[in-house]
Short mmCIF file of C-alpha atoms and ligand atoms in Angstrom, two decimals:
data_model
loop_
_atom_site.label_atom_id
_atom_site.label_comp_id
_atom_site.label_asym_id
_atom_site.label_seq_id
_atom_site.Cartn_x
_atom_site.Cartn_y
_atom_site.Cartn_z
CA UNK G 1 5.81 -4.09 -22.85
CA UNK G 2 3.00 -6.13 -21.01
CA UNK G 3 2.84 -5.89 -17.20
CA UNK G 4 0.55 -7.98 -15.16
CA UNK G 5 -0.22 -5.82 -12.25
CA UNK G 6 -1.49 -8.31 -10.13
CA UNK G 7 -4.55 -6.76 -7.94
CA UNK G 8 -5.26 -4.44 -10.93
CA UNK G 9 -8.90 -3.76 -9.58
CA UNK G 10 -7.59 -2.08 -6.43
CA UNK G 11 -7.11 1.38 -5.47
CA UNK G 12 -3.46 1.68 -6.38
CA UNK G 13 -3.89 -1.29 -9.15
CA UNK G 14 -6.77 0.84 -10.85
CA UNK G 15 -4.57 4.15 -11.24
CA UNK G 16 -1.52 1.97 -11.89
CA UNK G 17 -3.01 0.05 -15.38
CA UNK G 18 -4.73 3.43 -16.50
CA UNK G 19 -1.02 5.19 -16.08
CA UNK G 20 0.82 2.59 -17.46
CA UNK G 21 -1.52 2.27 -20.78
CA UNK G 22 -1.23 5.95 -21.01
CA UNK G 23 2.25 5.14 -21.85
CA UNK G 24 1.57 2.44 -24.42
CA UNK G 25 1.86 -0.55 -22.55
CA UNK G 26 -0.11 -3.86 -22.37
CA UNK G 27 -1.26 -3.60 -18.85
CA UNK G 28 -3.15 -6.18 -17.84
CA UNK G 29 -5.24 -6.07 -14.36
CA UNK G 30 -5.35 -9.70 -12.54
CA UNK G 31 -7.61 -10.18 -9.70
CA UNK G 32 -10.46 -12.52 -8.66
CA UNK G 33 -12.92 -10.92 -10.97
CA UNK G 34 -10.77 -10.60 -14.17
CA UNK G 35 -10.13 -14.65 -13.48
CA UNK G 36 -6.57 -14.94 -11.86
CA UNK G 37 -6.64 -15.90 -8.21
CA UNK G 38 -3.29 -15.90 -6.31
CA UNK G 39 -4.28 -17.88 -3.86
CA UNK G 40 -5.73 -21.04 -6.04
CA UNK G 41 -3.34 -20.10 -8.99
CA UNK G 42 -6.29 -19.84 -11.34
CA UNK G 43 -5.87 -18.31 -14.32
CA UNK G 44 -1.71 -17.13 -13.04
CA UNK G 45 -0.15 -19.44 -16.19
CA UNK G 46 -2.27 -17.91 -18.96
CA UNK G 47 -1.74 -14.61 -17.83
CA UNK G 48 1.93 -14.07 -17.13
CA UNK G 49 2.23 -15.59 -20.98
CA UNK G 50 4.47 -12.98 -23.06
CA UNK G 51 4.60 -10.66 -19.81
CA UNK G 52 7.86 -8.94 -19.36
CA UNK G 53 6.81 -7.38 -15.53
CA UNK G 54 4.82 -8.84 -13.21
CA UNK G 55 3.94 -5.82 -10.15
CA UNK G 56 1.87 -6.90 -6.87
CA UNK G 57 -0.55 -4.77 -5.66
CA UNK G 58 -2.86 -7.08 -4.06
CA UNK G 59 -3.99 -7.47 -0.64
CA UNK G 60 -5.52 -9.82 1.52
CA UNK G 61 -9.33 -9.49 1.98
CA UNK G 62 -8.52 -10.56 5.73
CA UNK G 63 -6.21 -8.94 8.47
CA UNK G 64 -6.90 -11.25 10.87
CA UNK G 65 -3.46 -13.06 11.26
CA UNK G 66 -3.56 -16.31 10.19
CA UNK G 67 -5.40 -15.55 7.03
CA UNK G 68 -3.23 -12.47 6.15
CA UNK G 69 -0.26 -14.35 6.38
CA UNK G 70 -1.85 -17.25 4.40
CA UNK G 71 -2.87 -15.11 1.79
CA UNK G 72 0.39 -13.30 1.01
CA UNK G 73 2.71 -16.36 1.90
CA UNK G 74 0.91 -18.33 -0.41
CA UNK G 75 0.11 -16.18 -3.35
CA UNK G 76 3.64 -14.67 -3.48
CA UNK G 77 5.11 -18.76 -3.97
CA UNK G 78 2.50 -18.80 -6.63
CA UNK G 79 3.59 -16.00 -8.39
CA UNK G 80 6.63 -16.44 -8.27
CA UNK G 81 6.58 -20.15 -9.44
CA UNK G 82 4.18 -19.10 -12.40
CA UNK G 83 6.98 -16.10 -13.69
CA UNK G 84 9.57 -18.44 -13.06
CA UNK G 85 8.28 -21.13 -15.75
CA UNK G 86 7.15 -17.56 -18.13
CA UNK G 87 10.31 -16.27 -17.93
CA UNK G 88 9.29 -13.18 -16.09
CA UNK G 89 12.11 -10.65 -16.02
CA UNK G 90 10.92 -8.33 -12.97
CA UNK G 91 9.11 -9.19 -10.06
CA UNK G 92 7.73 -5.58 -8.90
CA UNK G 93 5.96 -5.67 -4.89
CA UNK G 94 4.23 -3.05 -2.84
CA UNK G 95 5.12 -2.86 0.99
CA UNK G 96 5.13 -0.44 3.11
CA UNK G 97 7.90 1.81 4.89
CA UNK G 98 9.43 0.29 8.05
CA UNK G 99 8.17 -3.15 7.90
CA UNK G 100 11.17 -4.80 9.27
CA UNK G 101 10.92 -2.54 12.10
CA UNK G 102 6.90 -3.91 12.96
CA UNK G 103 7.00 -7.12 13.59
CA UNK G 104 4.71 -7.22 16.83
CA UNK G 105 1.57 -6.44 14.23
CA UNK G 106 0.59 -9.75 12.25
CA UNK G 107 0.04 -8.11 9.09
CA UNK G 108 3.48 -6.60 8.70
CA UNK G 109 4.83 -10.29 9.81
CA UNK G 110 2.43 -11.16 6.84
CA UNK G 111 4.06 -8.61 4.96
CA UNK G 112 8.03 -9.32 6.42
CA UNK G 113 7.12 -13.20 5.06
CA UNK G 114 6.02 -11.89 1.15
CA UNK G 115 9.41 -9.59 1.33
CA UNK G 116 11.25 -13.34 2.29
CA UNK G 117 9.73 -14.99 -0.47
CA UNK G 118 10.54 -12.48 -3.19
CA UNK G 119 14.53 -11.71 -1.92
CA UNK G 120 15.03 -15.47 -2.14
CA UNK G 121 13.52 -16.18 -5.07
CA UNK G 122 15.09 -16.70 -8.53
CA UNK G 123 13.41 -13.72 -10.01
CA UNK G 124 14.57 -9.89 -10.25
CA UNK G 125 12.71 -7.80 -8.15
CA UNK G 126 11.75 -4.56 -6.66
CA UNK G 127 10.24 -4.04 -3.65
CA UNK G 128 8.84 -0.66 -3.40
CA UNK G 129 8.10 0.54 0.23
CA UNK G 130 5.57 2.81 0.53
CA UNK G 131 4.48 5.00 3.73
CA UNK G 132 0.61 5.18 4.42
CA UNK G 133 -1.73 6.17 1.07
CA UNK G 134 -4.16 9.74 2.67
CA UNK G 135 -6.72 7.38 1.33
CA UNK G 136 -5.82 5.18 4.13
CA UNK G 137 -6.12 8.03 7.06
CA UNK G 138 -10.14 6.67 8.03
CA UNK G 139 -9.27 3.00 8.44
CA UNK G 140 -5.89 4.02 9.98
CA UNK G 141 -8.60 5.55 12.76
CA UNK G 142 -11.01 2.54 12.16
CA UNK G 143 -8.12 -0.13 13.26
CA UNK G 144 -7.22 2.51 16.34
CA UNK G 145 -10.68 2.32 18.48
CA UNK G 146 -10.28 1.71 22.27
CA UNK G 147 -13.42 2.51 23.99
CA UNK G 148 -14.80 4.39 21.39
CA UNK G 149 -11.73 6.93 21.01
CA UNK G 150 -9.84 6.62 18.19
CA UNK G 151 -5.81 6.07 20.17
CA UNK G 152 -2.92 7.09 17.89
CA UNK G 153 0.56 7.88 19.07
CA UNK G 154 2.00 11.25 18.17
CA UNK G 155 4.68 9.87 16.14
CA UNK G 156 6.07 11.13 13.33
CA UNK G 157 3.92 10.43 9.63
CA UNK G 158 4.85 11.33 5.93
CA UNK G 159 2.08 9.85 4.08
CA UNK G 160 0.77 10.45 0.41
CA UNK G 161 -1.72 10.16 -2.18
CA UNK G 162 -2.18 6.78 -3.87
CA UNK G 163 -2.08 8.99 -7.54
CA UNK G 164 1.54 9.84 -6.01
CA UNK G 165 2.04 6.08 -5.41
CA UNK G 166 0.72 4.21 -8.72
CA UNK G 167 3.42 6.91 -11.15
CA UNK G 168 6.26 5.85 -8.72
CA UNK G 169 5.86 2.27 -9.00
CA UNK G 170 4.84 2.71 -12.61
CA UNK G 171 8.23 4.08 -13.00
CA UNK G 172 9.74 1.61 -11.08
CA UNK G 173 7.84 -1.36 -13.05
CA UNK G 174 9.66 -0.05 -16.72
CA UNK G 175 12.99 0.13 -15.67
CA UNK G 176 15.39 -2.17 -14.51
CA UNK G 177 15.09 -4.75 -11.08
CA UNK G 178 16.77 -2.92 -8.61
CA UNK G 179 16.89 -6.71 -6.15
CA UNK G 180 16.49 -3.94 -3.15
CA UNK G 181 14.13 -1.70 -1.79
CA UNK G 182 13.11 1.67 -2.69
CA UNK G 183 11.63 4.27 -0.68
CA UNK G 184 8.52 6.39 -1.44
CA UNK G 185 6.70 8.76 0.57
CA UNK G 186 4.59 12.10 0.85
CA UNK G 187 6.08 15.86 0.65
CA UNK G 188 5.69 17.00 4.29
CA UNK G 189 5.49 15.18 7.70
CA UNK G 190 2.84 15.40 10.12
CA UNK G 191 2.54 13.68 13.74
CA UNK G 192 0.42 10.64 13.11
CA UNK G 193 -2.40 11.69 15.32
CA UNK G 194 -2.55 15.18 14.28
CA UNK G 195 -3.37 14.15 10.54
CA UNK G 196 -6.09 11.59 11.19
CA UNK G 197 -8.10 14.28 13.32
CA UNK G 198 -7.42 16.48 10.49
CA UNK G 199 -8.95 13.85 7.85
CA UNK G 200 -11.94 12.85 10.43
CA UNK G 201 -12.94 16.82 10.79
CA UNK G 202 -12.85 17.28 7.30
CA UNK G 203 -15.27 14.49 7.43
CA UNK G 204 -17.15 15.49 9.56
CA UNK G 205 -16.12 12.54 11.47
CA UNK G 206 -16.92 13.34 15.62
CA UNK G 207 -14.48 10.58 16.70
CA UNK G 208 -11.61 11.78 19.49
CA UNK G 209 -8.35 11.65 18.28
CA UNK G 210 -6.46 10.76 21.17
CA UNK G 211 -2.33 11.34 21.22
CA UNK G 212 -1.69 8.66 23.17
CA UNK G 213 2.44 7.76 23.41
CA UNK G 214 1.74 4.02 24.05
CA UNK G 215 -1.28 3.28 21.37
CA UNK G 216 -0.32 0.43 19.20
CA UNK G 217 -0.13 0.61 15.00
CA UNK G 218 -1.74 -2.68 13.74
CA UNK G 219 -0.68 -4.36 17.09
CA UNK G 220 3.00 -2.75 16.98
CA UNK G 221 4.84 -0.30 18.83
CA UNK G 222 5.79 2.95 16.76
CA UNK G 223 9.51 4.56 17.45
CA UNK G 224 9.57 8.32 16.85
CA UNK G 225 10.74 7.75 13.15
CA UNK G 226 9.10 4.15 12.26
CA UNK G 227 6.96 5.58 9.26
CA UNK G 228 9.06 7.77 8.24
CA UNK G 229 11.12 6.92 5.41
CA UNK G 230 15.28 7.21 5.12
CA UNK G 231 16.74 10.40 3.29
CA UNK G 232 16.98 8.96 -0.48
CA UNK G 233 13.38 8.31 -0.92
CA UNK G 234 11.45 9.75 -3.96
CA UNK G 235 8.85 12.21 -2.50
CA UNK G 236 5.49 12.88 -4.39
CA UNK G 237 4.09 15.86 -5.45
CA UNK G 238 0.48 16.39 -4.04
CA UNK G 239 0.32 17.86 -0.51
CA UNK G 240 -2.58 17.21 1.87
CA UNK G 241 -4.03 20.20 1.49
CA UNK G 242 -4.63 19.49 -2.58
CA UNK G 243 -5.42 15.50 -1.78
CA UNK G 244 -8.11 16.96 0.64
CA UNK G 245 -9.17 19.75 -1.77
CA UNK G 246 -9.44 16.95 -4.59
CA UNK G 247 -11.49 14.39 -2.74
CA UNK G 248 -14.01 17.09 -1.17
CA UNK G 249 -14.75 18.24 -4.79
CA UNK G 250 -14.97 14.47 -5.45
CA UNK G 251 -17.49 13.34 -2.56
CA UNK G 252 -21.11 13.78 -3.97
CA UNK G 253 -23.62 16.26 -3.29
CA UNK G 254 -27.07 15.57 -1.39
CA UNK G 255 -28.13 16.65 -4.94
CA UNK G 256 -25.99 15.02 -7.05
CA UNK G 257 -26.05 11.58 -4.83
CA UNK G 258 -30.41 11.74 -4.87
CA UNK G 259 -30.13 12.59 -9.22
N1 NAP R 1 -2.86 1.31 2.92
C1 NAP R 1 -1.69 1.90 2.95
O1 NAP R 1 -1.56 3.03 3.48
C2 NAP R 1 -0.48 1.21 2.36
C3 NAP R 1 0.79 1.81 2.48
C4 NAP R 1 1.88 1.22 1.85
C5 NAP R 1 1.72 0.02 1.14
N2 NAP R 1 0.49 -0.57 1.08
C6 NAP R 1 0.36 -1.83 0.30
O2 NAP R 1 -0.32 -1.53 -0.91
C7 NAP R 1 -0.86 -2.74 -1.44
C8 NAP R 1 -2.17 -2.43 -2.16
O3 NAP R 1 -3.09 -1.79 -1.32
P1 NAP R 1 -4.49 -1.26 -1.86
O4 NAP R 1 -5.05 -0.42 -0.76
O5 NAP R 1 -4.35 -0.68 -3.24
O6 NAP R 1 -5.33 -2.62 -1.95
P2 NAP R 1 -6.90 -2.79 -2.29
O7 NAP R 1 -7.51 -1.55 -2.80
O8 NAP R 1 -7.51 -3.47 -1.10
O9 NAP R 1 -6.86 -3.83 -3.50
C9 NAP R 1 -6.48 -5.16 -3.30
C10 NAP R 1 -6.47 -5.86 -4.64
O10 NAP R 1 -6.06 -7.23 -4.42
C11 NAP R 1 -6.93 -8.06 -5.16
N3 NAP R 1 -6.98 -9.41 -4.60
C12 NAP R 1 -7.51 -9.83 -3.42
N4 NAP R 1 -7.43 -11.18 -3.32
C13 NAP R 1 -6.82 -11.61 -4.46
C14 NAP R 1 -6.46 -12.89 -4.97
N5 NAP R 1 -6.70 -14.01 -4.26
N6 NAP R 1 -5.89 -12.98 -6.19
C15 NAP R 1 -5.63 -11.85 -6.91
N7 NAP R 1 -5.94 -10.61 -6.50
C16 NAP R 1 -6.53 -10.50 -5.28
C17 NAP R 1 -8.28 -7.35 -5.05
O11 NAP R 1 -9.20 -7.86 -5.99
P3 NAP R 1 -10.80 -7.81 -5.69
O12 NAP R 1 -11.14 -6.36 -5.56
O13 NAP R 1 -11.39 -8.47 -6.88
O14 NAP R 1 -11.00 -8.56 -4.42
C18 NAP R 1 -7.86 -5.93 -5.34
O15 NAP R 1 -7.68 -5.74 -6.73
C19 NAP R 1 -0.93 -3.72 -0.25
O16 NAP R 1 -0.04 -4.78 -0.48
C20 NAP R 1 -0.48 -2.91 0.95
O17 NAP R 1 0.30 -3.65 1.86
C21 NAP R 1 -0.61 0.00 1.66
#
């Protein structure tokens, strides 16, 4: 089957294309630097030609609001236009758990707009929402500075690794449109703040993690269960403790980094 996994240079688009051609399929990564840009529609008709699945795992290069909502308003009409007119059969989009529920933050009304585009469109579809990637633990502390303190509320978290995240939606991306959403997240829960000062230590990160009840996620307010997702989600495998076992061993050496 050929998929076009749209963002296929990214950190879940990477692992997605290797998984999926480890089970004999034509997957094709489409981003900038492979020729297919969303936003111009460059390269969109020649690539969706033949393609049974198209699945989105792009994001915008900018979070600022206006350009995040540019980006996935208009790339999601292009896509959808150009498997339209190919005869696409499944639409397949990552977003992330409890979207609806964040509207104060302009990238999740960025994100709230792409979900829009895709339920009314022609196409089948899956949208696959996600809670946050352990990769994303740092720039969840990056985007949560005030006055030099990294501000967090003590919320409840069930994250997981982006390995865990590429099989599901590779599963999701061979079988049949679901025109819903389905739920993904991470074996165990945490409080939001308590992991990120867990992933900055092992970084050796000095930042304060403060639990603060009235910090804001990406500009929104968090209720006690916002990131967590609903009881029929599919869990992944890999804890934290393996995810941060793995990328240690990963991270080079003083000696290995000077070789
Ligand atoms: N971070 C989280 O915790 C989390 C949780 C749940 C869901 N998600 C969702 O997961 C998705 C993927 O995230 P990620 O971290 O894997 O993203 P990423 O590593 O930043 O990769 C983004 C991809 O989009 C491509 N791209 C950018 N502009 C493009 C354009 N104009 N046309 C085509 N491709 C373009 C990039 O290509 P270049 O590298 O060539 O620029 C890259 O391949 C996002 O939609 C996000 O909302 C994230």
């Amino acid at each position: 089957m050929k998929i076009v996994v749209i963002g296929g240079t990214g950190l879940i688009g990477t692992k997605l294309v290797n998984k999926l051609r480890e089970h004999g399929h034509e997957a094709v990564p489409a981003a900038p630097n492979t020729g297919v840009n969303t936003l111009t529609g460059e390269g969109l008709a020649e690539v969706m030609k033949g393609a049974s699945v198209v699945v989105d795992v792009s994001n915008s290069p900018s979070w600022e609001d206006a350009a995040v909502l540019n980006f996935f308003e208009t790339s999601t009409r292009n896509l959808l236009k150009y498997e339209a007119a190919a005869g696409v059969g499944h639409h397949v989009a990552l977003s992330v758990v409890g979207t609806d529920q964040l509207s104060e933050s302009g990238y999740f009304r960025a994100k709230i707009a792409q979900e829009k585009l895709i339920k009314e469109s022609a196409v089948p579809y899956t949208i696959v929402h996600a809670t946050q990637f352990f990769e994303f633990l740092k720039g969840l502390a990056d985007i949560s500075i005030v006055d030099g303190k990294v501000h967090l509320p003590p919320v409840l978290f069930q994250p997981m690794a982006a390995e865990d995240v590429a099989s599901a939606v590779g599963l999701i991306a061979v079988g049949p449109p679901v025109n819903g959403t389905v739920e993904i997240g991470g074996p165990q829960q945490f409080r939001l703040d308590e992991l990120v000062r867990r992933r900055l230590a092992s970084l050796k990160d000095s930042r304060e993690v403060i639990a603060d009840p009235k910090a804001l996620y990406s500009g929104a307010r968090l209720g006690e269960r916002t990131l967590v997702p609903g009881e029929n989600a599919r869990l992944g495998e890999t804890t934290f403790e393996t995810w941060i076992t793995k990328s240690a061993e990963k991270m080079p050496t003083a000696t290995s980094s000077a070789a």
